[in-house]
């Protein structure tokens, strides 16, 4: 007797291979059988005819660090088929962190001072397990978080003593299962860290088979130089590299995705490399004065001194106040923004590349979040695969399952195989679509029929079931091996 039996679905197994019709049985949290299961019996029967069954989607780029604990139902992710989130991206992480005051920008994207209560990485992992979120959680350690712990100010390079202290804290986190180190060198809180500072920290990764991920020092005109710096850091440490949310940002950078991807391919000849991408031509973060421009629209999503301006365009606010764009941005700070600063053909080219995984980069604490928080994965499947034919459905699923699990060392996940954990999503390939918009971003996707996490039915027919079966996922072995699996 199985726990669950899904009959006659088109199985997209996460490898990129074409789908095939089969029955799938689940028992004790794992995939127990796969094929024509005839007269098999189960406590729960699901008719999968006309539907697609895939491994649960893995969101490799999130800022859900504190939300998996504070809001463990994780509806924005579960409702789009995500069963595992990678936290600690862009140099900002909830742990290990000891604050002296309010969290520095952009760590404030993760929450307020009261939300940073994990002075050690082990304390964070215990808190995740205690919260029992609906999704699985794996984590990187943020470079900016380490700097904040050990430096009196962030507008300078760290001293040798500070670097030694950061290395010790990173080493402890790696011993407790951290995936690796992330940086956000574009942000003011980390921009003054030179290459040698990051290389020194990255040296800790080699012994653990961990990886280095980076929000590049620049995604604008200097992107190729920034990519070379990332290669130099990963090469120095002899570890794999993942470039976060790869893009060509800014009007002067539009059309350069050919150059950017050529650079990535060239680096891949001597270095294990990969990247992630979200399926939108607008980015979102805190309001950065360096990015204020009239070349494209900038939407304000929140403002501490002027909350009434949320949802308005920066240009309209500046006009109302009769000031320049830059002055309006200064008055709004601290604030959040959506930057419509990419070109669609660049997004498509990067998204389609063989090395690209899907990550939402959603900001769950933003009062008016970018629609990627609720819609990234269905948008890839519905808009880019079904409607535009950018890649076959099986390849789209691979970019958010098998490829991601291999890169991040998530053992026995990401592929629909007998014996693997039963993280599953059942969806309608004819109707799956993102419904979240910039104006109304908190909209669950269409076409997600059911989601199982570790064998527990957690989302069904548009609602949460109440099951919270997610768990903490430590790094699974040497992550270099995952780059050999799908190169």
PDB file of N, CA, C and O in Angstrom, residues 156-196:
ATOM      1  N   UNK A 156      35.248  50.566   3.486  1.00  0.00           N
ATOM      2  CA  UNK A 156      36.692  50.374   3.358  1.00  0.00           C
ATOM      3  C   UNK A 156      36.969  48.886   3.172  1.00  0.00           C
ATOM      4  O   UNK A 156      36.080  48.036   3.358  1.00  0.00           O
ATOM      5  N   UNK A 157      38.215  48.571   2.833  1.00  0.00           N
ATOM      6  CA  UNK A 157      38.635  47.184   2.758  1.00  0.00           C
ATOM      7  C   UNK A 157      38.819  46.644   4.166  1.00  0.00           C
ATOM      8  O   UNK A 157      39.200  47.364   5.087  1.00  0.00           O
ATOM      9  N   UNK A 158      38.574  45.368   4.349  1.00  0.00           N
ATOM     10  CA  UNK A 158      38.793  44.733   5.646  1.00  0.00           C
ATOM     11  C   UNK A 158      40.285  44.598   5.926  1.00  0.00           C
ATOM     12  O   UNK A 158      41.091  44.405   5.013  1.00  0.00           O
ATOM     13  N   UNK A 159      40.655  44.687   7.193  1.00  0.00           N
ATOM     14  CA  UNK A 159      42.042  44.460   7.591  1.00  0.00           C
ATOM     15  C   UNK A 159      42.331  42.956   7.599  1.00  0.00           C
ATOM     16  O   UNK A 159      41.410  42.120   7.553  1.00  0.00           O
ATOM     17  N   UNK A 160      43.589  42.603   7.704  1.00  0.00           N
ATOM     18  CA  UNK A 160      43.963  41.185   7.747  1.00  0.00           C
ATOM     19  C   UNK A 160      43.320  40.492   8.952  1.00  0.00           C
ATOM     20  O   UNK A 160      42.856  39.350   8.847  1.00  0.00           O
ATOM     21  N   UNK A 161      43.286  41.179  10.071  1.00  0.00           N
ATOM     22  CA  UNK A 161      42.675  40.590  11.268  1.00  0.00           C
ATOM     23  C   UNK A 161      41.172  40.371  11.067  1.00  0.00           C
ATOM     24  O   UNK A 161      40.615  39.341  11.481  1.00  0.00           O
ATOM     25  N   UNK A 162      40.513  41.325  10.438  1.00  0.00           N
ATOM     26  CA  UNK A 162      39.075  41.183  10.166  1.00  0.00           C
ATOM     27  C   UNK A 162      38.820  40.052   9.183  1.00  0.00           C
ATOM     28  O   UNK A 162      37.846  39.303   9.322  1.00  0.00           O
ATOM     29  N   UNK A 163      39.674  39.928   8.199  1.00  0.00           N
ATOM     30  CA  UNK A 163      39.520  38.831   7.235  1.00  0.00           C
ATOM     31  C   UNK A 163      39.692  37.489   7.928  1.00  0.00           C
ATOM     32  O   UNK A 163      38.946  36.538   7.672  1.00  0.00           O
ATOM     33  N   UNK A 164      40.653  37.385   8.842  1.00  0.00           N
ATOM     34  CA  UNK A 164      40.842  36.127   9.577  1.00  0.00           C
ATOM     35  C   UNK A 164      39.587  35.790  10.389  1.00  0.00           C
ATOM     36  O   UNK A 164      39.164  34.632  10.449  1.00  0.00           O
ATOM     37  N   UNK A 165      38.989  36.796  11.002  1.00  0.00           N
ATOM     38  CA  UNK A 165      37.767  36.567  11.783  1.00  0.00           C
ATOM     39  C   UNK A 165      36.607  36.131  10.883  1.00  0.00           C
ATOM     40  O   UNK A 165      35.834  35.232  11.246  1.00  0.00           O
ATOM     41  N   UNK A 166      36.493  36.750   9.719  1.00  0.00           N
ATOM     42  CA  UNK A 166      35.448  36.365   8.772  1.00  0.00           C
ATOM     43  C   UNK A 166      35.677  34.948   8.267  1.00  0.00           C
ATOM     44  O   UNK A 166      34.726  34.165   8.129  1.00  0.00           O
ATOM     45  N   UNK A 167      36.927  34.612   7.990  1.00  0.00           N
ATOM     46  CA  UNK A 167      37.237  33.257   7.520  1.00  0.00           C
ATOM     47  C   UNK A 167      36.849  32.212   8.558  1.00  0.00           C
ATOM     48  O   UNK A 167      36.298  31.157   8.219  1.00  0.00           O
ATOM     49  N   UNK A 168      37.129  32.491   9.809  1.00  0.00           N
ATOM     50  CA  UNK A 168      36.788  31.539  10.866  1.00  0.00           C
ATOM     51  C   UNK A 168      35.278  31.329  10.941  1.00  0.00           C
ATOM     52  O   UNK A 168      34.790  30.197  11.111  1.00  0.00           O
ATOM     53  N   UNK A 169      34.524  32.422  10.802  1.00  0.00           N
ATOM     54  CA  UNK A 169      33.069  32.308  10.865  1.00  0.00           C
ATOM     55  C   UNK A 169      32.520  31.586   9.634  1.00  0.00           C
ATOM     56  O   UNK A 169      31.589  30.770   9.742  1.00  0.00           O
ATOM     57  N   UNK A 170      33.087  31.846   8.478  1.00  0.00           N
ATOM     58  CA  UNK A 170      32.692  31.143   7.263  1.00  0.00           C
ATOM     59  C   UNK A 170      33.014  29.654   7.383  1.00  0.00           C
ATOM     60  O   UNK A 170      32.197  28.798   7.016  1.00  0.00           O
ATOM     61  N   UNK A 171      34.186  29.335   7.894  1.00  0.00           N
ATOM     62  CA  UNK A 171      34.593  27.934   8.049  1.00  0.00           C
ATOM     63  C   UNK A 171      33.613  27.188   8.955  1.00  0.00           C
ATOM     64  O   UNK A 171      33.209  26.053   8.665  1.00  0.00           O
ATOM     65  N   UNK A 172      33.207  27.828  10.037  1.00  0.00           N
ATOM     66  CA  UNK A 172      32.240  27.205  10.940  1.00  0.00           C
ATOM     67  C   UNK A 172      30.917  26.934  10.222  1.00  0.00           C
ATOM     68  O   UNK A 172      30.306  25.864  10.390  1.00  0.00           O
ATOM     69  N   UNK A 173      30.474  27.882   9.409  1.00  0.00           N
ATOM     70  CA  UNK A 173      29.223  27.695   8.664  1.00  0.00           C
ATOM     71  C   UNK A 173      29.344  26.551   7.667  1.00  0.00           C
ATOM     72  O   UNK A 173      28.420  25.741   7.505  1.00  0.00           O
ATOM     73  N   UNK A 174      30.473  26.459   6.992  1.00  0.00           N
ATOM     74  CA  UNK A 174      30.696  25.367   6.038  1.00  0.00           C
ATOM     75  C   UNK A 174      30.694  24.023   6.748  1.00  0.00           C
ATOM     76  O   UNK A 174      30.178  23.023   6.220  1.00  0.00           O
ATOM     77  N   UNK A 175      31.236  23.980   7.953  1.00  0.00           N
ATOM     78  CA  UNK A 175      31.222  22.750   8.740  1.00  0.00           C
ATOM     79  C   UNK A 175      29.804  22.344   9.117  1.00  0.00           C
ATOM     80  O   UNK A 175      29.538  21.157   9.348  1.00  0.00           O
ATOM     81  N   UNK A 176      28.905  23.308   9.159  1.00  0.00           N
ATOM     82  CA  UNK A 176      27.508  23.034   9.491  1.00  0.00           C
ATOM     83  C   UNK A 176      26.617  22.972   8.258  1.00  0.00           C
ATOM     84  O   UNK A 176      25.389  23.090   8.368  1.00  0.00           O
ATOM     85  N   UNK A 177      27.205  22.807   7.080  1.00  0.00           N
ATOM     86  CA  UNK A 177      26.414  22.502   5.891  1.00  0.00           C
ATOM     87  C   UNK A 177      26.112  23.637   4.953  1.00  0.00           C
ATOM     88  O   UNK A 177      25.303  23.470   4.025  1.00  0.00           O
ATOM     89  N   UNK A 178      26.731  24.803   5.126  1.00  0.00           N
ATOM     90  CA  UNK A 178      26.507  25.904   4.189  1.00  0.00           C
ATOM     91  C   UNK A 178      26.960  25.511   2.792  1.00  0.00           C
ATOM     92  O   UNK A 178      27.940  24.768   2.618  1.00  0.00           O
ATOM     93  N   UNK A 179      26.266  26.020   1.796  1.00  0.00           N
ATOM     94  CA  UNK A 179      26.578  25.705   0.403  1.00  0.00           C
ATOM     95  C   UNK A 179      27.838  26.407  -0.087  1.00  0.00           C
ATOM     96  O   UNK A 179      28.514  25.913  -0.992  1.00  0.00           O
ATOM     97  N   UNK A 180      28.117  27.577   0.479  1.00  0.00           N
ATOM     98  CA  UNK A 180      29.260  28.342   0.008  1.00  0.00           C
ATOM     99  C   UNK A 180      29.140  29.791   0.413  1.00  0.00           C
ATOM    100  O   UNK A 180      28.400  30.146   1.349  1.00  0.00           O
ATOM    101  N   UNK A 181      29.844  30.631  -0.310  1.00  0.00           N
ATOM    102  CA  UNK A 181      29.926  32.075  -0.035  1.00  0.00           C
ATOM    103  C   UNK A 181      29.246  32.841  -1.153  1.00  0.00           C
ATOM    104  O   UNK A 181      29.444  32.541  -2.336  1.00  0.00           O
ATOM    105  N   UNK A 182      28.463  33.848  -0.780  1.00  0.00           N
ATOM    106  CA  UNK A 182      27.883  34.748  -1.781  1.00  0.00           C
ATOM    107  C   UNK A 182      28.390  36.159  -1.550  1.00  0.00           C
ATOM    108  O   UNK A 182      28.681  36.553  -0.420  1.00  0.00           O
ATOM    109  N   UNK A 183      28.502  36.919  -2.635  1.00  0.00           N
ATOM    110  CA  UNK A 183      28.868  38.327  -2.527  1.00  0.00           C
ATOM    111  C   UNK A 183      27.871  39.194  -3.285  1.00  0.00           C
ATOM    112  O   UNK A 183      27.206  38.743  -4.214  1.00  0.00           O
ATOM    113  N   UNK A 184      27.821  40.466  -2.859  1.00  0.00           N
ATOM    114  CA  UNK A 184      27.031  41.482  -3.552  1.00  0.00           C
ATOM    115  C   UNK A 184      27.889  42.710  -3.723  1.00  0.00           C
ATOM    116  O   UNK A 184      27.663  43.741  -3.079  1.00  0.00           O
ATOM    117  N   UNK A 185      28.896  42.598  -4.570  1.00  0.00           N
ATOM    118  CA  UNK A 185      29.936  43.628  -4.667  1.00  0.00           C
ATOM    119  C   UNK A 185      29.449  44.923  -5.305  1.00  0.00           C
ATOM    120  O   UNK A 185      30.150  45.931  -5.262  1.00  0.00           O
ATOM    121  N   UNK A 186      28.255  44.917  -5.863  1.00  0.00           N
ATOM    122  CA  UNK A 186      27.704  46.145  -6.440  1.00  0.00           C
ATOM    123  C   UNK A 186      27.178  47.078  -5.355  1.00  0.00           C
ATOM    124  O   UNK A 186      27.046  48.283  -5.585  1.00  0.00           O
ATOM    125  N   UNK A 187      26.873  46.537  -4.178  1.00  0.00           N
ATOM    126  CA  UNK A 187      26.276  47.333  -3.114  1.00  0.00           C
ATOM    127  C   UNK A 187      27.341  48.102  -2.340  1.00  0.00           C
ATOM    128  O   UNK A 187      28.463  47.622  -2.157  1.00  0.00           O
ATOM    129  N   UNK A 188      26.976  49.275  -1.841  1.00  0.00           N
ATOM    130  CA  UNK A 188      27.925  50.122  -1.127  1.00  0.00           C
ATOM    131  C   UNK A 188      28.526  49.420   0.082  1.00  0.00           C
ATOM    132  O   UNK A 188      29.679  49.659   0.440  1.00  0.00           O
ATOM    133  N   UNK A 189      27.767  48.518   0.705  1.00  0.00           N
ATOM    134  CA  UNK A 189      28.240  47.824   1.899  1.00  0.00           C
ATOM    135  C   UNK A 189      29.340  46.809   1.608  1.00  0.00           C
ATOM    136  O   UNK A 189      30.009  46.340   2.529  1.00  0.00           O
ATOM    137  N   UNK A 190      29.547  46.479   0.337  1.00  0.00           N
ATOM    138  CA  UNK A 190      30.596  45.528  -0.040  1.00  0.00           C
ATOM    139  C   UNK A 190      31.502  46.037  -1.149  1.00  0.00           C
ATOM    140  O   UNK A 190      32.527  45.429  -1.439  1.00  0.00           O
ATOM    141  N   UNK A 191      31.140  47.153  -1.749  1.00  0.00           N
ATOM    142  CA  UNK A 191      31.862  47.631  -2.935  1.00  0.00           C
ATOM    143  C   UNK A 191      33.318  47.965  -2.630  1.00  0.00           C
ATOM    144  O   UNK A 191      34.180  47.865  -3.510  1.00  0.00           O
ATOM    145  N   UNK A 192      33.624  48.344  -1.393  1.00  0.00           N
ATOM    146  CA  UNK A 192      34.993  48.709  -1.042  1.00  0.00           C
ATOM    147  C   UNK A 192      35.866  47.497  -0.742  1.00  0.00           C
ATOM    148  O   UNK A 192      37.072  47.647  -0.519  1.00  0.00           O
ATOM    149  N   UNK A 193      35.269  46.320  -0.723  1.00  0.00           N
ATOM    150  CA  UNK A 193      36.064  45.097  -0.602  1.00  0.00           C
ATOM    151  C   UNK A 193      36.772  44.856  -1.927  1.00  0.00           C
ATOM    152  O   UNK A 193      36.129  44.765  -2.969  1.00  0.00           O
ATOM    153  N   UNK A 194      38.081  44.762  -1.915  1.00  0.00           N
ATOM    154  CA  UNK A 194      38.790  44.505  -3.164  1.00  0.00           C
ATOM    155  C   UNK A 194      38.808  43.015  -3.455  1.00  0.00           C
ATOM    156  O   UNK A 194      38.355  42.182  -2.660  1.00  0.00           O
ATOM    157  N   UNK A 195      39.321  42.690  -4.631  1.00  0.00           N
ATOM    158  CA  UNK A 195      39.336  41.293  -5.070  1.00  0.00           C
ATOM    159  C   UNK A 195      40.083  40.413  -4.086  1.00  0.00           C
ATOM    160  O   UNK A 195      39.651  39.284  -3.783  1.00  0.00           O
ATOM    161  N   UNK A 196      41.184  40.900  -3.557  1.00  0.00           N
ATOM    162  CA  UNK A 196      41.991  40.071  -2.664  1.00  0.00           C
ATOM    163  C   UNK A 196      41.250  39.734  -1.374  1.00  0.00           C
ATOM    164  O   UNK A 196      41.439  38.648  -0.806  1.00  0.00           O
TER     165      UNK A 196
END
